[in-house]
Coordinates of C-alpha atoms in Angstrom, one line a residue:
M1 CA 77.0 -46.8 -1.7
A2 CA 79.9 -44.8 -3.5
E3 CA 78.3 -46.1 -7.2
T4 CA 74.7 -45.3 -6.7
R5 CA 76.0 -41.9 -4.5
G6 CA 77.5 -41.1 -8.0
V7 CA 74.8 -42.2 -10.2
R8 CA 72.1 -39.7 -7.5
S9 CA 74.7 -36.8 -8.3
A10 CA 74.9 -37.6 -12.4
S11 CA 71.0 -37.1 -12.3
T12 CA 70.9 -33.6 -11.2
G13 CA 73.8 -32.8 -13.0
R14 CA 77.6 -31.2 -12.3
R15 CA 77.9 -28.5 -10.4
A16 CA 81.8 -27.5 -10.2
P17 CA 82.2 -27.4 -5.4
G18 CA 82.2 -24.2 -3.5
L19 CA 79.7 -23.1 -6.1
R20 CA 76.0 -22.0 -4.0
R21 CA 72.9 -23.7 -5.4
V22 CA 70.6 -21.9 -6.6
W23 CA 66.9 -23.3 -5.3
C24 CA 64.0 -22.8 -8.5
C25 CA 60.4 -24.7 -8.5
S26 CA 61.3 -27.3 -11.5
F27 CA 60.7 -31.0 -10.3
T28 CA 64.2 -32.1 -10.1
A29 CA 65.6 -32.9 -7.3
A30 CA 65.9 -30.6 -5.0
P31 CA 70.1 -29.5 -3.7
D32 CA 71.5 -30.1 -1.3
S33 CA 71.8 -28.2 2.8
P34 CA 73.5 -29.0 5.5
D35 CA 70.4 -30.4 7.9
H36 CA 70.2 -33.1 4.9
R37 CA 73.6 -33.8 5.2
R38 CA 73.6 -34.2 9.0
S39 CA 70.0 -36.1 8.2
S40 CA 72.0 -38.7 5.3
S41 CA 74.4 -39.6 7.8
T42 CA 72.1 -40.1 10.4
H43 CA 70.0 -42.0 8.5
R44 CA 72.9 -44.0 7.3
E45 CA 74.1 -44.7 10.7
L46 CA 70.6 -46.1 11.7
R47 CA 70.1 -48.1 8.6
P48 CA 70.0 -51.9 8.3
S49 CA 72.5 -53.6 6.5
K50 CA 70.1 -55.7 3.9
T51 CA 69.4 -53.8 0.9
P52 CA 66.0 -52.9 0.2
P53 CA 64.4 -54.0 -2.8
K54 CA 63.0 -51.2 -5.2
L55 CA 60.3 -49.5 -5.9
S56 CA 59.0 -47.9 -9.2
H57 CA 59.3 -44.9 -7.9
P58 CA 62.2 -43.6 -5.5
G59 CA 60.3 -43.1 -2.1
S60 CA 60.4 -40.0 -0.2
F61 CA 62.9 -39.2 2.6
H62 CA 60.8 -40.6 5.9
S63 CA 62.0 -37.1 8.4
S64 CA 60.8 -35.1 5.6
P65 CA 57.1 -33.2 6.7
S66 CA 54.4 -34.6 4.9
P67 CA 50.5 -33.4 4.6
S68 CA 48.8 -37.2 4.7
S69 CA 49.2 -41.0 5.8
K70 CA 50.4 -41.4 2.5
L71 CA 53.3 -39.6 2.6
G72 CA 55.0 -41.3 6.3
L73 CA 53.8 -44.8 4.1
G74 CA 56.3 -44.0 1.6
I75 CA 54.9 -45.0 -1.5
I76 CA 54.3 -40.0 -2.9
D77 CA 56.6 -40.0 -5.3
P78 CA 59.5 -36.9 -3.4
R79 CA 58.6 -34.4 -6.5
R80 CA 55.1 -34.1 -6.3
I81 CA 53.8 -30.9 -5.3
L82 CA 52.9 -30.9 -1.2
S83 CA 51.0 -27.5 -1.0
P84 CA 50.0 -24.9 -4.0
G85 CA 52.1 -22.5 -5.4
R86 CA 55.4 -24.5 -3.5
V87 CA 57.9 -26.8 -3.9
S88 CA 59.7 -28.8 -0.2
P89 CA 63.4 -29.7 -1.0
I90 CA 64.1 -33.4 -1.4
D91 CA 67.3 -34.4 -1.0
S92 CA 68.2 -36.8 -3.8
D93 CA 71.4 -37.9 -1.2
T94 CA 68.9 -39.8 1.2
P95 CA 68.1 -43.3 0.0
L96 CA 65.5 -44.7 1.1
G97 CA 64.1 -46.9 3.6
P98 CA 62.5 -50.3 4.0
L99 CA 58.1 -49.8 3.7
P100 CA 56.4 -50.0 7.5
G101 CA 54.8 -53.7 7.2
I102 CA 51.4 -54.1 6.9
L103 CA 49.6 -56.4 8.4
D104 CA 46.3 -57.4 6.8
S105 CA 44.5 -57.5 3.5
A106 CA 41.9 -54.5 5.0
S107 CA 44.7 -52.1 5.4
I108 CA 45.6 -53.2 2.2
S109 CA 43.1 -53.2 0.1
T110 CA 42.6 -48.9 1.6
T111 CA 45.9 -48.8 1.3
A112 CA 45.7 -49.6 -2.6
V113 CA 43.0 -47.4 -3.4
E114 CA 44.6 -44.0 -1.6
S115 CA 47.6 -44.9 -3.0
E116 CA 46.0 -43.9 -7.0
P117 CA 46.7 -40.7 -8.2
E118 CA 43.7 -39.9 -9.8
C119 CA 41.7 -40.1 -6.8
P120 CA 41.2 -37.0 -4.7
D121 CA 42.2 -36.9 -1.3
P122 CA 40.5 -38.2 1.3
A123 CA 38.5 -36.0 4.5
P124 CA 41.2 -36.3 7.5
K125 CA 38.8 -37.7 9.0
E126 CA 38.4 -40.9 6.6
R127 CA 42.2 -41.6 6.6
S128 CA 42.8 -43.1 9.3
L129 CA 42.2 -47.4 8.1
V130 CA 39.5 -48.8 8.2
P131 CA 38.5 -50.9 11.5
E132 CA 38.4 -55.0 10.2
K133 CA 34.6 -55.4 12.6
P134 CA 32.0 -51.9 12.1
K135 CA 30.8 -50.7 15.3
T136 CA 27.6 -49.9 13.4
D137 CA 27.1 -51.5 10.4
T138 CA 24.2 -53.1 12.8
R139 CA 22.5 -49.8 14.0
V140 CA 22.6 -48.4 10.3
S141 CA 20.7 -51.6 9.0
L142 CA 18.1 -52.1 11.3
R143 CA 17.2 -47.6 10.9
E144 CA 17.7 -48.1 6.9
R145 CA 14.6 -50.9 7.5
S146 CA 12.5 -48.4 9.7
L147 CA 12.6 -46.5 6.6
D148 CA 10.1 -47.8 4.4
L149 CA 8.4 -45.3 2.9
R150 CA 9.7 -42.3 0.7
L151 CA 7.1 -38.8 1.0
C152 CA 7.1 -36.4 -1.9
L153 CA 5.4 -32.5 -1.8
K154 CA 4.9 -30.9 -4.0
G155 CA 3.4 -27.4 -3.6
K156 CA 1.0 -25.1 -5.6
D157 CA 4.6 -23.3 -6.0
G158 CA 7.0 -25.1 -7.6
R159 CA 8.3 -26.2 -4.7
C160 CA 9.3 -30.5 -3.7
L161 CA 10.0 -32.2 -0.9
V162 CA 10.6 -36.0 0.2
L163 CA 10.6 -37.5 2.9
E164 CA 11.1 -41.0 4.1
L165 CA 9.2 -42.2 6.8
D166 CA 8.2 -44.7 9.1
S167 CA 4.8 -46.8 7.4
G168 CA 3.9 -47.4 10.8
V169 CA 4.2 -44.4 12.2
L170 CA 2.5 -42.8 9.7
C171 CA -0.3 -44.6 9.1
E172 CA -1.1 -45.3 12.7
S173 CA -1.7 -41.5 12.9
S174 CA -3.4 -40.7 9.9
A175 CA -6.5 -42.6 7.7
F176 CA -5.0 -39.9 4.9
F177 CA -2.1 -41.4 4.1
A178 CA -3.1 -45.4 6.0
A179 CA -5.0 -45.6 2.9
M180 CA -2.5 -44.3 0.0
V181 CA 0.5 -46.7 2.0
L182 CA -2.4 -49.6 0.6
D183 CA -2.8 -48.5 -2.6
S184 CA 1.0 -48.0 -3.3
I185 CA 1.8 -51.8 -2.0
R186 CA -0.8 -53.2 -4.3
K187 CA 0.3 -51.5 -7.5
V188 CA 4.1 -51.8 -6.2
S189 CA 4.4 -55.6 -3.6
D190 CA 7.7 -55.8 -4.0
A191 CA 9.3 -52.9 -3.6
D192 CA 11.8 -52.4 -0.5
C193 CA 10.8 -48.9 0.2
Q194 CA 7.1 -47.5 -0.9
K195 CA 6.8 -44.7 -2.4
I196 CA 3.4 -41.7 -2.4
E197 CA 3.2 -38.5 -3.3
V198 CA 0.5 -35.6 -2.6
A199 CA 0.0 -32.9 -4.9
G200 CA -1.2 -29.4 -4.7
V201 CA 0.1 -28.3 -1.2
E202 CA -0.6 -25.3 0.0
D203 CA 2.6 -25.1 2.3
V204 CA 5.6 -26.7 2.2
D205 CA 7.4 -26.4 5.3
V206 CA 3.6 -26.4 7.7
F207 CA 2.1 -30.2 5.4
K208 CA 6.9 -31.2 7.0
E209 CA 5.7 -30.1 10.5
T210 CA 2.3 -31.8 11.2
I211 CA 4.1 -35.0 9.8
E212 CA 6.5 -33.8 12.3
L213 CA 4.8 -33.7 15.3
M214 CA 3.3 -37.2 14.7
Y215 CA 6.5 -38.9 15.7
E216 CA 6.7 -36.2 18.5
K217 CA 6.0 -37.7 21.4
D218 CA 5.2 -34.8 23.3
A219 CA 3.3 -32.7 21.4
S220 CA 2.1 -29.7 23.5
R221 CA 6.1 -28.0 24.5
W222 CA 6.6 -28.9 20.3
L223 CA 3.6 -27.0 19.7
M224 CA 4.8 -24.2 22.6
K225 CA 8.3 -23.6 21.3
A226 CA 6.1 -23.1 17.6
G227 CA 3.6 -20.6 18.9
V228 CA 0.1 -20.3 17.6
S229 CA 0.3 -18.6 14.0
R230 CA 1.3 -21.9 13.2
A231 CA -0.2 -24.0 15.6
I232 CA -2.9 -23.1 13.4
G233 CA -1.5 -23.8 9.8
I234 CA -0.5 -27.4 11.4
L235 CA -4.5 -27.3 12.7
E236 CA -5.6 -27.4 9.1
V237 CA -3.4 -29.7 7.6
C238 CA -4.5 -32.3 10.3
L239 CA -8.3 -31.7 9.7
K240 CA -7.2 -32.9 6.0
I241 CA -5.1 -35.7 6.1
M242 CA -7.4 -37.0 9.4
F243 CA -3.9 -36.4 11.9
D244 CA -7.1 -36.7 15.0
R245 CA -4.6 -37.0 17.3
G246 CA -2.1 -34.1 15.9
M247 CA -6.3 -32.3 16.1
R248 CA -6.5 -32.7 19.0
S249 CA -2.8 -31.4 20.6
C250 CA -3.6 -28.8 18.4
L251 CA -7.4 -26.9 20.1
K252 CA -6.2 -27.8 23.6
Y253 CA -3.6 -25.4 22.8
I254 CA -5.2 -23.2 20.4
E255 CA -7.3 -23.0 23.7
A256 CA -5.1 -22.5 27.2
V257 CA -3.3 -19.4 25.1
P258 CA -4.0 -15.2 24.8
W259 CA -4.4 -15.1 20.8
T260 CA -3.7 -11.6 19.1
E261 CA -6.4 -9.5 16.5
T262 CA -4.5 -11.9 13.5
E263 CA -4.4 -14.9 15.4
E264 CA -8.4 -14.9 15.7
E265 CA -9.5 -13.6 12.3
K266 CA -7.4 -17.0 10.0
L267 CA -9.1 -19.4 13.0
K268 CA -12.8 -17.5 11.7
R269 CA -11.7 -18.3 8.4
L270 CA -9.9 -21.6 9.0
F271 CA -13.3 -22.6 10.9
A272 CA -15.3 -20.5 8.1
R273 CA -14.6 -22.9 5.8
S274 CA -14.0 -26.3 7.7
T275 CA -16.0 -28.9 9.2
I276 CA -14.8 -29.7 12.8
D277 CA -16.9 -31.6 15.6
K278 CA -18.1 -29.5 18.1
A279 CA -17.7 -30.7 21.0
I280 CA -13.7 -31.2 20.7
C281 CA -13.7 -27.0 19.6
E282 CA -16.8 -26.9 22.1
D283 CA -14.2 -24.5 24.1
V284 CA -12.2 -22.8 21.7
L285 CA -15.4 -22.1 19.7
A286 CA -17.5 -20.7 23.5
R287 CA -14.5 -18.2 22.5
L288 CA -15.0 -16.9 18.4
D289 CA -19.1 -16.8 18.8
P290 CA -19.7 -13.2 19.2
Q291 CA -22.3 -12.9 21.2
D292 CA -25.5 -11.7 21.0
C293 CA -26.4 -8.7 19.4
N294 CA -29.0 -8.0 21.5
H295 CA -27.9 -7.6 24.7
S296 CA -25.0 -5.3 23.3
E297 CA -27.3 -2.7 23.5
D298 CA -27.9 -3.0 27.6
L299 CA -24.1 -4.0 28.1
A300 CA -23.2 -0.3 26.2
V301 CA -25.8 1.3 29.1
Q302 CA -24.4 -0.8 31.6
L303 CA -20.5 0.9 30.8
I304 CA -21.8 4.8 30.8
Q305 CA -23.8 4.1 33.5
S306 CA -20.6 3.0 35.2
V307 CA -18.8 5.3 34.0
T308 CA -20.8 7.9 35.0
N309 CA -20.9 6.5 38.9
A310 CA -16.9 6.3 38.9
T311 CA -15.5 7.9 41.3
N312 CA -11.9 7.4 40.3
G313 CA -11.3 11.1 38.1
N314 CA -8.2 9.8 35.8
A315 CA -9.8 6.1 35.7
R316 CA -13.0 7.8 34.6
R317 CA -11.6 9.6 31.8
E318 CA -10.2 6.8 30.3
M319 CA -13.5 4.6 30.6
R320 CA -15.1 7.7 28.7
S321 CA -12.4 7.0 26.1
L322 CA -12.5 3.0 25.9
V323 CA -17.1 3.1 25.7
N324 CA -16.4 6.5 23.0
G325 CA -13.8 3.7 21.1
L326 CA -16.7 1.3 21.5
L327 CA -19.6 3.2 19.8
S328 CA -17.5 5.1 17.6
E329 CA -18.9 4.5 14.0
S330 CA -15.5 3.8 13.1
S331 CA -14.2 1.2 15.6
V332 CA -12.4 -1.5 14.7
Y333 CA -13.9 -3.1 17.2
Q334 CA -17.1 -3.4 15.9
K335 CA -18.4 -3.6 12.3
E336 CA -22.1 -2.2 12.6
P337 CA -22.6 0.2 15.5
V338 CA -23.6 -0.5 18.5
G339 CA -27.4 0.8 18.9
L340 CA -28.6 2.4 21.7
N341 CA -31.7 2.9 24.0
K342 CA -32.4 5.9 23.4
D343 CA -34.8 5.9 26.7
S344 CA -31.7 4.1 29.3
L345 CA -29.5 6.9 27.9
Y346 CA -31.9 10.1 29.1
N347 CA -33.0 7.6 32.5
I348 CA -28.8 8.7 33.2
C349 CA -29.2 11.5 32.5
H350 CA -32.3 12.7 34.9
S351 CA -30.1 10.2 37.2
C352 CA -27.3 13.1 37.0
L353 CA -28.7 16.2 36.9
N354 CA -30.6 14.4 40.4
S355 CA -27.6 14.7 42.1
L356 CA -26.4 17.9 40.7
V357 CA -29.5 19.7 41.9
K358 CA -28.8 18.0 45.4
L359 CA -24.8 19.2 45.6
F360 CA -26.2 22.4 44.6
E361 CA -29.1 21.7 47.4
E362 CA -26.0 20.5 49.9
A363 CA -23.7 24.6 48.2
L364 CA -26.5 26.4 49.5
S365 CA -27.3 25.4 52.7
S366 CA -23.5 25.1 53.7
I367 CA -23.2 29.4 52.7
P368 CA -24.3 30.1 56.4
M369 CA -21.6 28.2 57.5
D370 CA -18.7 29.3 59.1
Q371 CA -15.5 29.9 56.7
M372 CA -13.9 27.3 58.1
T373 CA -16.8 24.1 57.7
A374 CA -17.7 25.9 54.6
G375 CA -14.6 25.2 53.5
K376 CA -13.9 22.1 54.0
R377 CA -17.2 21.5 52.1
T378 CA -16.3 22.7 48.8
K379 CA -12.9 21.7 48.1
P380 CA -14.7 18.2 47.4
L381 CA -19.1 19.3 46.3
I382 CA -16.3 21.4 43.9
E383 CA -15.3 18.3 42.0
R384 CA -18.3 16.1 43.1
V385 CA -19.9 18.9 40.7
S386 CA -17.6 19.5 38.8
K387 CA -17.7 16.0 37.6
Q388 CA -22.1 15.6 37.7
V389 CA -21.2 18.3 34.9
E390 CA -18.2 16.1 33.0
N391 CA -20.7 13.0 32.8
L392 CA -23.7 15.2 31.0
N393 CA -21.4 16.5 28.7
W394 CA -20.0 13.1 27.7
L395 CA -23.9 11.6 27.3
L396 CA -24.4 15.2 25.6
E397 CA -21.6 14.1 23.6
I398 CA -23.6 10.0 22.4
L399 CA -26.9 11.4 22.1
I400 CA -26.1 14.1 19.5
D401 CA -23.4 11.6 17.5
K402 CA -26.5 9.1 17.8
E403 CA -28.5 12.0 16.8
M404 CA -30.7 11.5 19.8
A405 CA -29.8 15.0 21.5
E406 CA -33.4 17.4 20.7
D407 CA -34.8 16.0 23.2
F408 CA -32.2 17.2 25.4
V409 CA -32.4 20.6 24.5
G410 CA -35.9 20.7 26.2
L411 CA -34.1 18.8 29.1
W412 CA -31.9 21.5 29.7
A413 CA -34.3 24.8 28.8
N414 CA -36.7 22.7 31.7
Q415 CA -34.3 23.3 35.1
K416 CA -36.6 25.4 36.8
E417 CA -34.2 24.4 40.8
L418 CA -31.4 24.7 38.9
I419 CA -31.7 28.3 37.1
R420 CA -32.8 29.4 40.3
M421 CA -30.0 28.2 42.1
H422 CA -27.4 30.4 40.0
E423 CA -28.2 33.0 41.3
R424 CA -27.8 31.8 44.7
A425 CA -24.5 29.6 44.0
S426 CA -20.7 30.6 44.0
P427 CA -19.7 31.6 40.8
M428 CA -17.4 29.3 41.3
L429 CA -20.1 26.8 41.5
R430 CA -22.6 28.5 39.2
Y431 CA -20.5 28.2 36.4
E432 CA -19.9 24.6 35.9
L433 CA -23.2 24.8 35.4
S434 CA -22.5 27.3 32.2
R435 CA -19.9 24.4 31.5
I436 CA -23.3 22.9 30.0
S437 CA -25.4 25.7 27.9
A438 CA -22.5 26.4 26.3
N439 CA -21.9 23.0 24.9
V440 CA -25.5 23.2 23.8
F441 CA -25.4 26.2 22.1
I442 CA -22.5 25.0 19.7
A443 CA -23.4 22.0 19.1
L444 CA -26.5 24.5 17.9
G445 CA -24.7 26.8 16.2
L446 CA -22.7 23.8 14.1
R447 CA -26.1 22.5 13.1
K448 CA -25.5 19.5 15.0
L449 CA -29.2 19.4 16.3
Q450 CA -32.0 20.5 15.3
C451 CA -34.8 22.7 17.2
P452 CA -38.1 23.2 16.6
G453 CA -38.1 27.4 17.4
G454 CA -39.7 27.7 20.4
M455 CA -37.0 25.1 21.7
R456 CA -34.3 26.8 20.4
F457 CA -36.3 30.7 22.1
S458 CA -37.0 28.9 25.6
I459 CA -33.5 27.3 26.1
L460 CA -31.9 30.4 25.3
Q461 CA -34.8 32.8 27.2
S462 CA -33.6 29.9 30.4
W463 CA -29.6 30.2 29.8
F464 CA -29.0 33.9 28.6
G465 CA -28.4 35.6 31.1
P466 CA -27.1 33.0 33.2
M467 CA -24.2 32.1 30.4
L468 CA -23.2 36.5 30.3
M469 CA -22.4 36.0 34.3
D470 CA -20.5 33.4 33.9
F471 CA -18.3 34.0 30.8
G472 CA -15.5 36.0 32.5
W473 CA -15.5 32.3 34.4
L474 CA -15.6 29.8 31.9
Q475 CA -13.0 32.7 30.3
R476 CA -10.7 31.6 33.2
C477 CA -11.6 28.0 33.5
S478 CA -12.6 27.1 30.0
K479 CA -11.8 23.5 30.5
G480 CA -10.5 23.0 27.2
L481 CA -14.4 24.9 25.8
D482 CA -13.1 26.4 22.7
M483 CA -14.4 30.2 23.3
R484 CA -14.1 31.6 20.1
M485 CA -16.8 29.5 18.9
L486 CA -19.0 29.5 22.0
E487 CA -19.9 33.8 21.5
E488 CA -19.9 32.4 17.4
S489 CA -22.6 29.8 17.7
L490 CA -24.5 31.7 20.5
G491 CA -24.8 34.6 18.1
Q492 CA -26.0 32.7 15.3
V493 CA -28.5 30.4 17.7
I494 CA -29.3 34.1 18.7
L495 CA -30.0 35.3 14.2
T496 CA -32.0 31.9 14.0
L497 CA -35.2 33.4 16.4
R498 CA -37.9 35.3 15.0
L499 CA -36.4 39.6 15.3
K500 CA -38.8 40.2 18.1
Q501 CA -36.5 37.3 20.1
Q502 CA -33.7 38.4 19.4
Q503 CA -34.4 42.6 19.9
I504 CA -35.5 41.4 23.4
L505 CA -31.7 38.8 23.8
F506 CA -29.4 41.2 22.1
E507 CA -31.5 44.2 24.1
E508 CA -30.3 42.4 27.4
W509 CA -26.5 41.5 26.2
F510 CA -26.0 45.4 24.9
R511 CA -26.8 45.9 28.5
C512 CA -24.2 43.5 30.0
F513 CA -21.7 43.7 27.8
A514 CA -21.5 47.6 28.1
G515 CA -20.8 47.6 31.9
H516 CA -18.2 45.2 32.3
G517 CA -17.1 44.4 29.1
T518 CA -14.8 41.5 27.8
E519 CA -16.8 40.0 30.6
C520 CA -19.5 39.1 27.9
P521 CA -19.0 37.7 25.0
N522 CA -18.9 39.8 22.9
L523 CA -21.7 38.9 20.0
C524 CA -20.9 42.7 17.7
K525 CA -21.3 41.3 14.1
A526 CA -24.5 39.0 15.4
F527 CA -25.8 42.2 16.4
Q528 CA -25.0 43.6 12.7
V529 CA -26.5 41.7 11.6
W530 CA -29.5 41.5 13.1
W531 CA -29.9 45.4 13.3
R532 CA -29.8 45.7 9.0
R533 CA -32.5 42.9 9.3
S534 CA -34.9 44.8 11.3
F535 CA -34.2 48.3 10.4
V536 CA -31.9 48.6 7.3
R537 CA -33.9 46.8 4.6
T538 CA -36.7 47.6 6.4
C539 CA -36.8 51.4 5.5
E540 CA -35.4 50.8 2.0
A541 CA -37.8 48.2 2.2
R542 CA -40.6 50.8 2.5
R543 CA -39.1 53.7 0.0

């Protein structure tokens, strides 16, 4: 033992006793430490008397830390770096212990592979010794035998995807792939794994999901997670590869869930370029086929009628906005504007006018009653009158938009009963009638309506006087009416008449304006134009 200690001491170099040894990152043996000495003495006491056989490389210290099972077996060079940038201190004076016992040949082969310095360390999960009889060999071999087909999908965008599949399920699901596999077997019959290829795929991911659907037991649940948009793409692939079960599952799911407008357009394009049995997709087609165009006119008139009969004010405004959007030429819901039956619209107008006449008759009959009774009836009566006026103004907008409002001017001009009751009715009621007249005058002044001169004079002769009386109320309760535009349009309409007719109307306005001032419309500009045309230019022409 003294000789051995003397040899190992010589290999590390002679140092004077008492000097402190310097650590360095070299491949020589590490200096002694008190811990190592105590450890060495312990090993000397526990070491067996029989000298262990020498190895080609000195063994490492058994109690030192090691990162792998190699060090535990004592077959790693003690000078080997155990971690990057660091050299573990190794006691060169400590003798090697015996190698652990090795039981069978399998362990020997594994150990031999692990002891080779040029091979990288295996992953931690692979460092344990291999058992004699693995339990998963049979299951893996059965799985490998079931995946006997390799499908290669090549997309138009250059992508390529290879799938290993069970040919039995694929051929049973799709007649398209059954023919491809049969052709592949005829060409190469002795191959362990057949290979087929599908080129020019629009979307590789959707095609892959369609293949996955073949192996799903619950197709409905799988499609529910996928969503409508992906189900439409899978449906298109099912039609191409003749996957009937997938096609039926997609159609059943698509029919049962709501669609967005984008998904609806995608479905329409798919059915337009594909041929599907109508018996299978009857329910889906019933949601896609447009209604008969001949019935859209009648339906639109029914909607308008429903709006005019509505009793809830907020709901009526919402419904009017909805119908206006449907009837608009720029509507996203109609590629072509909806045609409306003129006679049906004017029938609704007549119905609203008749209701208005009845309401004014009711209002006039309630005047002699005592104030309390009149107050109870007046509040709902005002609301009902306002409702019919809003209906008539809305119908006028529709008629102007459809260029059918010319007859409305004559219809409103001939309301003799309303004109007669206007003088006797309360200002709170009668000014509602002037709101209809104001919209007609604005439409005429803005050139949205073209009427003959006789019709223009007729409506002014009927409703110009009531307008002068109600202008103050219209200013205070305009309800969205543009009063300045009303003044300008009223003057422009008067100037379209004959000069003698203009003189009659302007004289009436002048008397009213002189007595009421701002309670009457300001037609001074139009009056000056009429004066110049009638007198100044006439005198100059005579000279």
